[in-house]
Every structure is written in C-alpha cells, then in structure tokens.
Coordinates of C-alpha atoms and ligand atoms in Angstrom, one line a residue:
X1212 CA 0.0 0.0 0.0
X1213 CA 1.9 2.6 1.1
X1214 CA 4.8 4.0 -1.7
X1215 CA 6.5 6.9 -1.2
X1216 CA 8.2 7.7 -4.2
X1217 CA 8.6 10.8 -6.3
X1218 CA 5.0 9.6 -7.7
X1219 CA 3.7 9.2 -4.6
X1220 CA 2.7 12.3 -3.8
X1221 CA 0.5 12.7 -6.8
X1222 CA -1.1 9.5 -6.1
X1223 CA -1.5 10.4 -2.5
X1224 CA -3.1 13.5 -4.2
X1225 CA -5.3 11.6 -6.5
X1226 CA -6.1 9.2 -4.2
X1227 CA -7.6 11.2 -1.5
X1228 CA -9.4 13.1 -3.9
X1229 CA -10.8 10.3 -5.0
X1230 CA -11.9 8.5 -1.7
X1231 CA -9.1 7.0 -0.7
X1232 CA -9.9 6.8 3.0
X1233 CA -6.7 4.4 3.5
X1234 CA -4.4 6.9 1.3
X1235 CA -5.9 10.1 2.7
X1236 CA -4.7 9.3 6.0
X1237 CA -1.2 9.2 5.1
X1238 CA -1.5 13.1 4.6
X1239 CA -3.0 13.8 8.1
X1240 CA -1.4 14.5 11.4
X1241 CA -1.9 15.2 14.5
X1242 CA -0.2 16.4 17.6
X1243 CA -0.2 16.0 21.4
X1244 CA 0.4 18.1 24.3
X1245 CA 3.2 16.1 26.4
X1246 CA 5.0 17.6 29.0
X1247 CA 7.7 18.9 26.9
X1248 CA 5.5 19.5 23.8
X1249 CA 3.2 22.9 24.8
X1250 CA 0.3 24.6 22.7
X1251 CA 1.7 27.1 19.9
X1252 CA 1.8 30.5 21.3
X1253 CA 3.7 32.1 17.8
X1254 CA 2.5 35.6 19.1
X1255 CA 3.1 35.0 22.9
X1256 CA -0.2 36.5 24.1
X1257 CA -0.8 33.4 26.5
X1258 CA -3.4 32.0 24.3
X1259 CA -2.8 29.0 22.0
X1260 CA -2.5 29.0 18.2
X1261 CA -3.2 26.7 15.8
X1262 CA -0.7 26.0 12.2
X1263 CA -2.4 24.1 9.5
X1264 CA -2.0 24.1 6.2
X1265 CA -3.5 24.1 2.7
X1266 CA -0.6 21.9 1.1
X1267 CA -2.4 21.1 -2.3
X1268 CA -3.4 25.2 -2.8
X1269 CA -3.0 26.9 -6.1
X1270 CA -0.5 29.8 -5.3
X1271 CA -0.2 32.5 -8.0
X1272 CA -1.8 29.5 -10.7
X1273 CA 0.5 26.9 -9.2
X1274 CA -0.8 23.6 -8.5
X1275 CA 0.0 22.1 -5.2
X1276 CA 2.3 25.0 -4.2
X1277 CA 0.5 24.9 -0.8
X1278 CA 0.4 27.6 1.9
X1279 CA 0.5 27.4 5.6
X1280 CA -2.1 29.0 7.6
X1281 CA -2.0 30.4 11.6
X1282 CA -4.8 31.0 13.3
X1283 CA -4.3 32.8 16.3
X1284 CA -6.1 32.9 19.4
X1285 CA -8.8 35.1 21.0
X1286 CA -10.6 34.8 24.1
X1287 CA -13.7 33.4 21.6
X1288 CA -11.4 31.0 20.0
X1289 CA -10.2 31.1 16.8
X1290 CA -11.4 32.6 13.9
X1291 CA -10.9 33.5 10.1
X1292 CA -10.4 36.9 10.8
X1293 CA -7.4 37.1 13.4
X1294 CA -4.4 34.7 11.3
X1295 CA -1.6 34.5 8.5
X1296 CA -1.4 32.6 5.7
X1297 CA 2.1 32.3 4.2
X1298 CA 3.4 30.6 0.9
X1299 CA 6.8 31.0 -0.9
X1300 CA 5.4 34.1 -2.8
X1301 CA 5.2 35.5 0.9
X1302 CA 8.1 38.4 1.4
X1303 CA 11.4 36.9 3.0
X1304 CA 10.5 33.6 2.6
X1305 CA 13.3 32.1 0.6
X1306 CA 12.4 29.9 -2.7
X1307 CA 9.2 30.5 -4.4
X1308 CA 5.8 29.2 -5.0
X1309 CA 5.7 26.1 -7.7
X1310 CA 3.6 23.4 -8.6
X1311 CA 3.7 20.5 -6.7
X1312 CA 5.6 21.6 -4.0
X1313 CA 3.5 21.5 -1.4
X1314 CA 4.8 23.7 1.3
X1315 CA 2.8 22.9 4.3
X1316 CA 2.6 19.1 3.9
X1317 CA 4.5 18.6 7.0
X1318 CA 4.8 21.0 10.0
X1319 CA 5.9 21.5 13.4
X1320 CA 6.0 24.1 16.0
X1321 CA 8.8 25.2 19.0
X1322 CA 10.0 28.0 19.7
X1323 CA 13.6 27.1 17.7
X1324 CA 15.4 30.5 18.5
X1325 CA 14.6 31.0 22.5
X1326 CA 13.6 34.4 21.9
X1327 CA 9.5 33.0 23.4
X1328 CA 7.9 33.2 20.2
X1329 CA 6.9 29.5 18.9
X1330 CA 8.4 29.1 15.4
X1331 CA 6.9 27.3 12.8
X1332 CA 9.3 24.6 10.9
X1333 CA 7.6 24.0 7.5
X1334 CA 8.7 20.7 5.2
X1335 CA 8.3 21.5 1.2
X1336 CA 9.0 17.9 0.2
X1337 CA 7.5 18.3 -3.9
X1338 CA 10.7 21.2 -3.7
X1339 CA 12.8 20.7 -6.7
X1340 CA 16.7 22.4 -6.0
X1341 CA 19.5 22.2 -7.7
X1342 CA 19.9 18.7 -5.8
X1343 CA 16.9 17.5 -8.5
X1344 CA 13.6 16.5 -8.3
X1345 CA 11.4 15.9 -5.2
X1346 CA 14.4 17.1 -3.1
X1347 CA 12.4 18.8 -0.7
X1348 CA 12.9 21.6 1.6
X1349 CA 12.2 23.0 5.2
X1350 CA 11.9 26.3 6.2
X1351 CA 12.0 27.9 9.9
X1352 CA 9.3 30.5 10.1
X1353 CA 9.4 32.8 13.0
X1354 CA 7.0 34.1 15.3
X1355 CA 6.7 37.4 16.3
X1356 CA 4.6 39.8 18.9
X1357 CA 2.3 40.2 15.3
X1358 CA 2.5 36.3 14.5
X1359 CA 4.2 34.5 12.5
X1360 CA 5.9 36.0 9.6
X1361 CA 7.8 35.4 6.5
X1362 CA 10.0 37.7 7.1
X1363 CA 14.0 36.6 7.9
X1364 CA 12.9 33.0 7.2
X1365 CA 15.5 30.8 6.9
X1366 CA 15.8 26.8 5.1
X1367 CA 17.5 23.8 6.9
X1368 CA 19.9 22.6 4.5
X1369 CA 19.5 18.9 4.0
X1370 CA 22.8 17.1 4.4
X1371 CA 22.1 14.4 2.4
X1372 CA 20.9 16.2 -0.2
X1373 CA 19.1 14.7 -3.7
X1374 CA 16.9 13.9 -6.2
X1375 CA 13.4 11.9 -4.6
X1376 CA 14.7 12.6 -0.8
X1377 CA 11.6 14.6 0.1
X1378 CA 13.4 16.4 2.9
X1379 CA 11.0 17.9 4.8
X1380 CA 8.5 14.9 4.5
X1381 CA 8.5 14.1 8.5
X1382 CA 9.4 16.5 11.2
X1383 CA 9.1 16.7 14.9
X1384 CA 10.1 19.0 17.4
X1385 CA 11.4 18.2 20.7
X1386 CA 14.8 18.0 23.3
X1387 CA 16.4 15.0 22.1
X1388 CA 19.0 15.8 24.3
X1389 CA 17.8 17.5 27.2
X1390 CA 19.9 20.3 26.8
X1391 CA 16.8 22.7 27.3
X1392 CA 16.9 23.6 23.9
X1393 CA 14.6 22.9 21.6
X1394 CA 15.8 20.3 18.2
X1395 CA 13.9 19.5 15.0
X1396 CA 14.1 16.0 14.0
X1397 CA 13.7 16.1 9.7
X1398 CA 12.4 12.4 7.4
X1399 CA 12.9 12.1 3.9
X1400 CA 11.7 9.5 1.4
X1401 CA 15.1 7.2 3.2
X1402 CA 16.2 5.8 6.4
X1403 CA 18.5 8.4 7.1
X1404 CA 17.0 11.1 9.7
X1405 CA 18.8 14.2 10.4
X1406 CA 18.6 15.8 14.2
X1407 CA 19.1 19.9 13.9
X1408 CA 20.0 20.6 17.6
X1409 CA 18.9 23.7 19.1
X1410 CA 20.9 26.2 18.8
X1411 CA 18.8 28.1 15.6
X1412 CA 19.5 31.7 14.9
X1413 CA 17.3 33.9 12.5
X1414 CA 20.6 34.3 10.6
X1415 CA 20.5 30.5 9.8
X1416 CA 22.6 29.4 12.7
X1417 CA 21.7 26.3 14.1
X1418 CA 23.4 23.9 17.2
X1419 CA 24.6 21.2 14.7
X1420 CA 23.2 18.0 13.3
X1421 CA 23.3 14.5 13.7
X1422 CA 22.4 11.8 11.7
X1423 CA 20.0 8.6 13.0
X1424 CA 19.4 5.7 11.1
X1425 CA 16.3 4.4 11.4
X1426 CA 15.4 1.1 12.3
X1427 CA 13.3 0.9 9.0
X1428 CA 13.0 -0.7 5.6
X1429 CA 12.5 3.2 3.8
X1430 CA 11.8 6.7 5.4
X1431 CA 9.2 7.4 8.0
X1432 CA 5.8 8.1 7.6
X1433 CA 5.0 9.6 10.5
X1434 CA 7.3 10.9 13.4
X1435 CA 5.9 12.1 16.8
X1436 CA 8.0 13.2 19.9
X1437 CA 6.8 13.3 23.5
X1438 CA 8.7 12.5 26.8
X1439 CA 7.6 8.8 27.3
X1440 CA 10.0 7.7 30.0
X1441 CA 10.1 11.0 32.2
X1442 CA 14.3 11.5 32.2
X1443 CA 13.3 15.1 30.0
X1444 CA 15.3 13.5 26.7
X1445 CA 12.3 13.9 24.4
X1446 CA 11.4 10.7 22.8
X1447 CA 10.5 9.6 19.1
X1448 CA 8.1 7.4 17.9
X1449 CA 8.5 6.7 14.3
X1450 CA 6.0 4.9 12.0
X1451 CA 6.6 3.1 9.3
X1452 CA 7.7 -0.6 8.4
X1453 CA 10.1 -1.5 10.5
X1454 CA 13.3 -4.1 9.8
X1455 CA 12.2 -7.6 10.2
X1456 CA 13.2 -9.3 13.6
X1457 CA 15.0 -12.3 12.3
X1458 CA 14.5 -14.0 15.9
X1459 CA 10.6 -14.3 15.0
X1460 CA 8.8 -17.5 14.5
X1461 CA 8.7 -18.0 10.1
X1462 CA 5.1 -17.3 10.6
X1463 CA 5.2 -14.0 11.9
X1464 CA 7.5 -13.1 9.5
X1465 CA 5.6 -13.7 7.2
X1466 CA 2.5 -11.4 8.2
X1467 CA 2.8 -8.1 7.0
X1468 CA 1.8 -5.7 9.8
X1469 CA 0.5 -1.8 8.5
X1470 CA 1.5 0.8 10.0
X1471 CA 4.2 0.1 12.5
X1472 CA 5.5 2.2 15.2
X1473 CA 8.9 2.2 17.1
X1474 CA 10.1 3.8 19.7
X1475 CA 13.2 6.0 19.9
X1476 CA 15.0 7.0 23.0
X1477 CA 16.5 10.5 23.5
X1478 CA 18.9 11.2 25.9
X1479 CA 21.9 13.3 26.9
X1480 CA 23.3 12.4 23.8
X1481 CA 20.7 13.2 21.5
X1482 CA 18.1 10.4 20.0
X1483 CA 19.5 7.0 19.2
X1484 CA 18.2 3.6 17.8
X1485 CA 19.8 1.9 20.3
X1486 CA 17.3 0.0 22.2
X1487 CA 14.5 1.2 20.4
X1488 CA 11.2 -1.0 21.7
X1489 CA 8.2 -1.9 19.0
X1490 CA 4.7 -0.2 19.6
X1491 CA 1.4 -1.0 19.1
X1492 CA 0.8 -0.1 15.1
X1493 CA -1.2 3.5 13.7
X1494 CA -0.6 5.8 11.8
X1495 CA -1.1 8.7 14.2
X1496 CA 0.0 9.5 17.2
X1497 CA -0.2 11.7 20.3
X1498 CA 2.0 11.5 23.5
X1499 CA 1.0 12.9 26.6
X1500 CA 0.5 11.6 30.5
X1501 CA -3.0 10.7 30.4
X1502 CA -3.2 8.9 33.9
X1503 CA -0.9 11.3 35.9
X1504 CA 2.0 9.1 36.7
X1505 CA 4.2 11.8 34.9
X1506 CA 4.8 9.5 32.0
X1507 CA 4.1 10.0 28.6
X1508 CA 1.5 8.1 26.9
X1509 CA 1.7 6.9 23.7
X1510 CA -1.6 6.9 21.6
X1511 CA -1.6 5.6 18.3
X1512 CA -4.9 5.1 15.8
X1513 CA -4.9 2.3 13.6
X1514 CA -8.3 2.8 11.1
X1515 CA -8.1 0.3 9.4
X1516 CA -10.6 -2.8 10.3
X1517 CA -9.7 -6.3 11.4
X1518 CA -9.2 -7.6 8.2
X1519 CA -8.0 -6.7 4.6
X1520 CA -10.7 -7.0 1.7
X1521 CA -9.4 -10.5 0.6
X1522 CA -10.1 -11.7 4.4
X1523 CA -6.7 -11.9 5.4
X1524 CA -6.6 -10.4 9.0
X1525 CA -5.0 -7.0 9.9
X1526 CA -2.7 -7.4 13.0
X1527 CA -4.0 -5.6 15.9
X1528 CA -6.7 -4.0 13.8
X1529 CA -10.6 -4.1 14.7
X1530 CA -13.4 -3.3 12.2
X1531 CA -13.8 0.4 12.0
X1532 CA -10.7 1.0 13.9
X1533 CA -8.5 0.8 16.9
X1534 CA -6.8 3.3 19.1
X1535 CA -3.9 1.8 21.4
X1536 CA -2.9 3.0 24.2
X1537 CA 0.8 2.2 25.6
X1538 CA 1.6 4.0 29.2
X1539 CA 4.3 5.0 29.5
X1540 CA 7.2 3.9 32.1
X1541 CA 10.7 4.5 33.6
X1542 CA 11.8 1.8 30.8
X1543 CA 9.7 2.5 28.3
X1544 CA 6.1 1.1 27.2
X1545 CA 4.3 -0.2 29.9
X1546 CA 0.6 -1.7 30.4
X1547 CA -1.4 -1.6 26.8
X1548 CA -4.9 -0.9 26.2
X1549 CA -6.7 -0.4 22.9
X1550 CA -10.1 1.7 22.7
X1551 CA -13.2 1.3 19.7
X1552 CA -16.4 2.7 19.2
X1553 CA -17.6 -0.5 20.7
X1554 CA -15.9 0.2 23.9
X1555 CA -18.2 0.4 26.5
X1556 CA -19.6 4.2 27.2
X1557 CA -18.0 5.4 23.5
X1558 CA -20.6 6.8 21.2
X1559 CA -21.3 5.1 18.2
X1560 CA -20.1 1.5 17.0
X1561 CA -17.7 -0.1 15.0
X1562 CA -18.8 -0.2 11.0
X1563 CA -16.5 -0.9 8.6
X1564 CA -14.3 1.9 7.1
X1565 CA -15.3 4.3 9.7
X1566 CA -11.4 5.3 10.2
X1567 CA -11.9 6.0 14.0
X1568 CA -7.9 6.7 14.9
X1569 CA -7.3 8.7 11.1
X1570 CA -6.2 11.2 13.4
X1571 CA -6.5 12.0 17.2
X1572 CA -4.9 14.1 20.0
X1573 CA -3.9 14.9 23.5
X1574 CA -5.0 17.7 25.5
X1575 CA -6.8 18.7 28.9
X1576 CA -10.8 19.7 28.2
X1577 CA -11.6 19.6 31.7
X1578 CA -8.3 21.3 33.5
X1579 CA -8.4 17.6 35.8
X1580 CA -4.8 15.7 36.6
X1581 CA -5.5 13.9 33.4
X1582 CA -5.5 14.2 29.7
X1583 CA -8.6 13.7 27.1
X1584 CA -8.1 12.5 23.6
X1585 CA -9.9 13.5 20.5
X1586 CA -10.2 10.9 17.8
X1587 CA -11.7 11.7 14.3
X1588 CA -13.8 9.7 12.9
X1589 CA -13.7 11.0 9.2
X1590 CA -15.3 7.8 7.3
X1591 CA -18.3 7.4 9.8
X1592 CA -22.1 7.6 8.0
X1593 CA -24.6 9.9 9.4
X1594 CA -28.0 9.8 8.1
X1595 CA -27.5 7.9 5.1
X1596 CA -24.3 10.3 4.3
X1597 CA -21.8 8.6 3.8
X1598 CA -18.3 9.1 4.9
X1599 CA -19.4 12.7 6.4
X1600 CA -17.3 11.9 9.4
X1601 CA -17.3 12.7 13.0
X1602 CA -15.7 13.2 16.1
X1603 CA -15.6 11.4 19.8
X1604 CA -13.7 13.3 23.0
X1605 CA -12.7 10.7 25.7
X1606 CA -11.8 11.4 28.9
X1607 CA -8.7 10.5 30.8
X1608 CA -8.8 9.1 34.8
X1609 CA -6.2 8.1 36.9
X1610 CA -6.9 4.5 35.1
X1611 CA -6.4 5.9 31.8
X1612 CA -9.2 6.7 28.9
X1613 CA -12.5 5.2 29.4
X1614 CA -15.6 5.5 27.6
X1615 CA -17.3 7.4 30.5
X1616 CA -18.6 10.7 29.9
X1617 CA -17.4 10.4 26.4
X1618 CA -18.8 12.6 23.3
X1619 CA -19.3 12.6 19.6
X1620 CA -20.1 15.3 17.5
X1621 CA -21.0 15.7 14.0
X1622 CA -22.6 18.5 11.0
X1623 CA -25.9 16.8 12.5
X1624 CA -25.3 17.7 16.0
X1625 CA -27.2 20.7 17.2
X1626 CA -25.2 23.9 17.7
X1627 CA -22.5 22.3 15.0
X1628 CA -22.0 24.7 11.8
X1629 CA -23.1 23.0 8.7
X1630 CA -24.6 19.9 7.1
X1631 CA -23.6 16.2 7.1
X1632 CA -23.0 15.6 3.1
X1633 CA -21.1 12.6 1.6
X1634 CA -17.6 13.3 1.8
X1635 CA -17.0 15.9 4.2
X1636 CA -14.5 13.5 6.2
X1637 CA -14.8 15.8 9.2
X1638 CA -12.1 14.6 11.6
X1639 CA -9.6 14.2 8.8
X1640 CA -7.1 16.1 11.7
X1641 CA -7.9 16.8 15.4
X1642 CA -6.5 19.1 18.0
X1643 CA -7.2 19.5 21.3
X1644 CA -5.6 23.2 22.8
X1645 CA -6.2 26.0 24.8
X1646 CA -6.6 28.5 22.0
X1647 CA -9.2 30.7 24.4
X1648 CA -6.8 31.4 27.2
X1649 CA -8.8 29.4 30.0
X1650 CA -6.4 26.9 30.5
X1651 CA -8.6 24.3 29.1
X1652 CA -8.3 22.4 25.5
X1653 CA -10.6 23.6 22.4
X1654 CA -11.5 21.2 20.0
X1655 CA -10.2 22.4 16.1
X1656 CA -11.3 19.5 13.4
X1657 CA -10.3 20.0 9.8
X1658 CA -12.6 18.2 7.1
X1659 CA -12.9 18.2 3.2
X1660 CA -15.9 20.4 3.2
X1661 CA -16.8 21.5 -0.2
X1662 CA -13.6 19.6 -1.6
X1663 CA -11.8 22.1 0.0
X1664 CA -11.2 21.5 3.1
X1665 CA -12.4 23.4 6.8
X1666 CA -11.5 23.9 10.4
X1667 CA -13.9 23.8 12.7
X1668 CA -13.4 25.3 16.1
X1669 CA -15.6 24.1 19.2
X1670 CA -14.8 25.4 22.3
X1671 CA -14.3 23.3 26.2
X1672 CA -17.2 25.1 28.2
X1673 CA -18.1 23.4 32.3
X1674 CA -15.8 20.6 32.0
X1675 CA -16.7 19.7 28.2
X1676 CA -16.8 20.4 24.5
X1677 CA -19.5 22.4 23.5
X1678 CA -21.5 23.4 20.1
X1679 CA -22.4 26.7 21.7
X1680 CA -20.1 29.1 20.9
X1681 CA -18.8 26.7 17.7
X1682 CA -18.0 28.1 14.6
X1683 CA -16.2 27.1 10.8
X1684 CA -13.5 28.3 8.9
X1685 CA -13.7 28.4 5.3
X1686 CA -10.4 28.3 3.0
X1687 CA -12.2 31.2 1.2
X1688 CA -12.6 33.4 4.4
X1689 CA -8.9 33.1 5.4
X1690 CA -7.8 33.9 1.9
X1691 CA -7.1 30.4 0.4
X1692 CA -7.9 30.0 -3.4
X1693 CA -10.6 27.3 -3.9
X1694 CA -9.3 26.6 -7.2
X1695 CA -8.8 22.7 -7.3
X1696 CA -8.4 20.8 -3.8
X1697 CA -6.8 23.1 -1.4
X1698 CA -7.3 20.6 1.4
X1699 CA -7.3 23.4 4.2
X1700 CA -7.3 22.2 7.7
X1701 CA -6.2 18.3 6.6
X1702 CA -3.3 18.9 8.9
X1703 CA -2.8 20.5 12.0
X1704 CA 0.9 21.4 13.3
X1705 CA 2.4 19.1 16.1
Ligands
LIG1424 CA1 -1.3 33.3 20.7
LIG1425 CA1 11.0 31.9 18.4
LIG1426 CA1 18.1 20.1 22.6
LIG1427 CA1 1.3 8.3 32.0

C-alpha cells in the first residue's frame, strides 16, 4: 500500500481526492500536548494557536504550491479573521511558490530560536533544488509579537541532499537531548534522519546535526515526539515498516503488519536507535501523560478494520478502527490498552471503514490531573451520508481513557456549523488546545468540506466540549484559493 516515491505524492493526491480513506490518512497528522511539547503560542499573548496548512493550494496559478495558515487565538477562540497565511510568494520567505511543492505538507511548531515566540518549521518535500527532483525543503518561520511571519525565514539545509529525498516529508520537534533547547528532527523519502539541535539563529545558525538511522526498511511516515520515559530527553516514535526481527517464528514473518510504530530514545546524547522498543501499530500518534504518573503516553490510531478486503486479518486492527494506548514507564512502554467505538460508554459503533484513529490528539478539556483524547472519525455515515465523518472526545482518569462521559459530534449535532454531506470527512485532523486562554483544550477538526477542506473550532465550556459558541473556517474566508483541492485544515501542526 503505502509507496513513497517521487509519484507518490500525486497518487497520495489523486487518491484522496478520490476517496481514498486508506491513502488520505497518510497526509494527516496530528499532535499532542506532552510535557515537553506545549500549545503554539507564535505571538506570545498566553493564548494557543493553531498552524495548518492548505498543502495542495493553487498559489499565483501553481498547482499544489500549498500555503500554511496560523490561526491565532482570541478569548472566543479562533477565527478567520485574526491569522496569517504564508506561501513561498510571501516576502522573505526564501524559494518560491511552484507546482507540486507542497509547502505545508508537514509542519511543526517550537520555539527554535529562544527568543519566546513559537516558530513554525515548514517541510516542502514536492521542492525541486539544484539537488533535483522531489528534493524537498524546510523552512524555519518565526514568530513574532504580530505572529508569525515570513520575514528573515531561513531553510535547513539537508545534508544528504538529492533527487526523490523529500526532505522535509516528517518533522518533529522536541529535546532529544535534554539540553533545554529545543531540536527539529527532519524524514525524507530514506532511512537516514537528520537531528538539527537547538541552537537556531534567525541568521540561519543552528546547534549542529546528527544523523540517526532508522530502524526501517524506507523513510518514515510519520514521526511524533513526547517525553515517554520521564528522564526530559524527548522521545521519538517513528512509524513506518520497520526491519524484520529475524529472531521471530517464520510465521510472523511472514505477516505483514501496517503501519508500525517504534520507539526512539533521546537522551543526553541526543536520540539513538539503540534500544529502540516496537509499539502498538497506527498511523497517528499523540503522547502525553494521560493517567498522571508523569509519563508520557503513547496513543496511536490504527483505522483500518480487522481484516483486509481478501479476508486476510490485519494485525491488531478491529473493524472500524482501533486506538492503542501504551503507558508509559521508567523503561519504556508499559501496560497496553486499545479503545473502539464499541468500547463500553463510546458513542457510536464499530462499522466498517469508519477510520476511527485517522487522526487523534492529547489535551486537557476539563483542566483535571489527566488528559482527554480527540479521535476523528472521518469515514463514519450519518443519516445515510456517507463518509461525512465525526468526532468522539474521551476522557482520561487516573486508570487511563475510558468510555465514561465520552462525546461525539458531527454537522448533525445541534449547535455544530453546517450539514452532514457525503464526503465531508470531518475529523480528517484533530487538535485539542487551549486556544481561548482558560487553560482548558478547544477542540479544532479539519474536514474536506466543499472539496476544499475546513477547520472547525468548538470550544471546552463546564468541563466539556461544547457546540455553543462553535464556529467554521472556510479556505475562502482566510484567503485560500478554492481553485482545485486546497485541502485546508487536513493537517494541524504538532
Ligand atoms: Ca497566541
Ligand atoms: Ca521563536
Ligand atoms: Ca536540545
Ligand atoms: Ca502516564
């Protein structure tokens, strides 16, 4: 299934366009709020902000040049009015807006340069340099008292450089090495991952880089970093299929299990393979300490049902779709629990191809010890529409997430903005921050409204997530050309 070539991206396109619910979640993300991964703040007002992006937007004509878009936020939440959408055509950012591109595709937030303004690291992996081809680029964009801005941006050069690389493809900020200094960790279409330490000026300066090789048969599809073991070394948890383990019975070999994840541990000297453990599989993740034991928990979806379409079981999968749950411990992955719409106390119920686990995140709705998790639900059927999607929040206790007191929300729901129609794949990318300034999560869902794509906003209210107050955000309304499939809101920055 998955291929990620220099055609991929087009067929990732096409696909999704088409459908695809399997494909389409390979261009979503998500992100959590662990304890060394905060909300954006790019304007430092003490209120979250949320990055997303429109990677397949025409920009001046060009196809797939993509734009990223800030939303910034009020004491009412966010809003179309109060944000910043920035491209390669925007002054000071260096290269410039070209078809297939897609600046935006990938991006993640930290404040690189100290100065207490989160920055904005954007991966351009359609980029052709003078390496060739699909080389793919990143940019650091940084935020200022106004938001973020193009201006002074600065690229991370890839040190690897070359045609197909896709530089910029995965990224995840985090301390690696626990040097209190924030480090960018950058994918490519290969097993080579490059660590930036922090260190970053706006004159280009950075703190050096490192080099990991993955434990992988090709690049990463997914990376996510969180502090899973509690010694402050950020950890990594990589997706994608990982290298065989030779020591396994012929028959397990044999089975090919999706979307793998792996676990690598940072520490003082940086992020390593060494010792890396094997996770529950899915696509997306989200770490953060859900039962308050201060470590992190790692959260993965997997939406894809138990079984292929030829019968042949999925491992670890459930119809519908499966999150996992591994708690975190002093060594590592500790007791595992998986959660479905079929869990006792979750709205809803497992159907086929509902995707529960495309994306999903951490946060705190309630301002309790203990964090909730979002999961979107973009290929559930309301009403006879099919894959209009939908969302379910889940609350964490000192046990973990259970189903109690859980909620689900869709177009349908009363209060929610808009109309369930076929296709809307609402829940295509969750996120769960405080983007009012109350100290307690919002909801912000991205869909494919209209084939273009929306973010809808919902704000935590009395220990909950409420419609009152709710509100969407149209490409159109933020400035982002409808022309084609701009997919704005498909992926929010972690
Ligand atoms: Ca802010
Ligand atoms: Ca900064
Ligand atoms: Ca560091
Ligand atoms: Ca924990």
């Amino acid at each position: 299934m998955h291929k990620k070539t220099r055609t991929a991206l087009a067929a990732v396109a096409a696909a999704a366009l088409t459908g695809g619910l399997l494909t389409l979640t390979a261009s979503t993300a998500v992100a959590a709020d662990g304890t060394l991964v905060a909300k954006a703040d790019f304007n430092k007002d003490g209120k979250g902000d949320v990055a997303t992006s429109a990677a397949w937007a025409h920009v001046g004509g060009k196809e797939g040049a993509g734009q990223v878009v800030a939303l910034y936020g009020t004491s009412t939440g966010v809003n179309s009015t109060k944000r910043t959408v920035i491209s390669q055509d925007t002054s000071g950012v260096p290269g410039s807006a070209e078809a297939d591109d897609m600046f935006g595709y990938e991006t993640a937030y930290g404040d690189f340069n100290a100065d207490g303004y989160d920055d904005l690291a954007v991966g351009a992996p359609g980029e052709a340099t003078t390496a060739g081809e699909f080389a793919g680029s990143v940019t650091l964009l940084w935020g200022t008292a106004s938001g973020l801005t193009g201006t002074g941006a600065v690229t991370l050069k890839d040190p690897a450089a070359g045609a197909d690389r896709m530089w910029g493809y995965t990224l995840a900020a985090g301390d690696f090495d626990a040097d209190g200094r924030t480090d960018l960790a950058i994918g490519g279409s290969d097993t080579t991952l490059f660590v930036y330490k922090g260190g970053f000026t706006k004159t280009g300066g950075t703190g050096g880089h490192y080099a990991v090789d993955l434990p992988l048969l090709e690049g990463a599809w997914k990376l996510h970093a969180g502090d899973v073991n509690n010694d402050r070394a950020t950890d990594l948890v990589v997706n994608g299929d990982a290298l065989p383990d030779l020591s396994a019975p012929t028959d397990e070999l044999e089975t090919y299990v999706p979307e793998q994840n792996t676990l690598l541990f940072g520490g003082a000297s940086g992020l390593t393979a060494d010792g890396h453990q094997s996770l529950r599989p899915g696509l997306i993740t989200g770490i953060g300490d859900i039962n308050g034991d201060k470590f992190g928990d790692i959260v993965s979806g997997l939406s894809l049902n138990a079984a292929w379409e030829d019968g042949e079981p999925i491992p670890y999968g459930a119809k519908g779709g499966k999150v996992w749950i591994s708690y975190g411990s002093a060594t590592g992955v500790g007791k595992i629990a998986g959660i479905t719409q079929d869990t006792s106390g979750v709205p809803g119920a497992s159907e086929t191809d509902d995707g529960f686990g495309a994306s999903l995140d951490l946060g705190n709705v309630n301002g309790d010890a203990y964090l909730d998790l979002v999961v979107g639900v973009p290929g559930e059927s309301v009403d006879g529409h099919g894959e209009t999607g939908s969302v379910v929040v889940l609350y964490g206790t000192a046990t973990g997430i259970t189903g109690t007191g859980a909620q689900s929300f869709h177009q349908g729901s009363a209060g929610v903005p808009g109309d369930n129609e076929a296709g809307d794949w609402l829940g295509v990318d969750v996120k769960l921050d405080d983007v009012t300034g109350d100290g307690k999560a919002d909801l912000v869902a991205g869909s494919d409204e209209n084939g273009n794509g929306a973010v809808l906003y919902m704000p935590a209210s009395g220990g909950k997530i409420t419609a009152t107050g709710s509100r969407s955000i149209s490409p159109s309304s933020v400035g982002v050309s409808t022309t084609g499939y701009p997919s704005f809101g498909w992926s929010f920055a972690d």
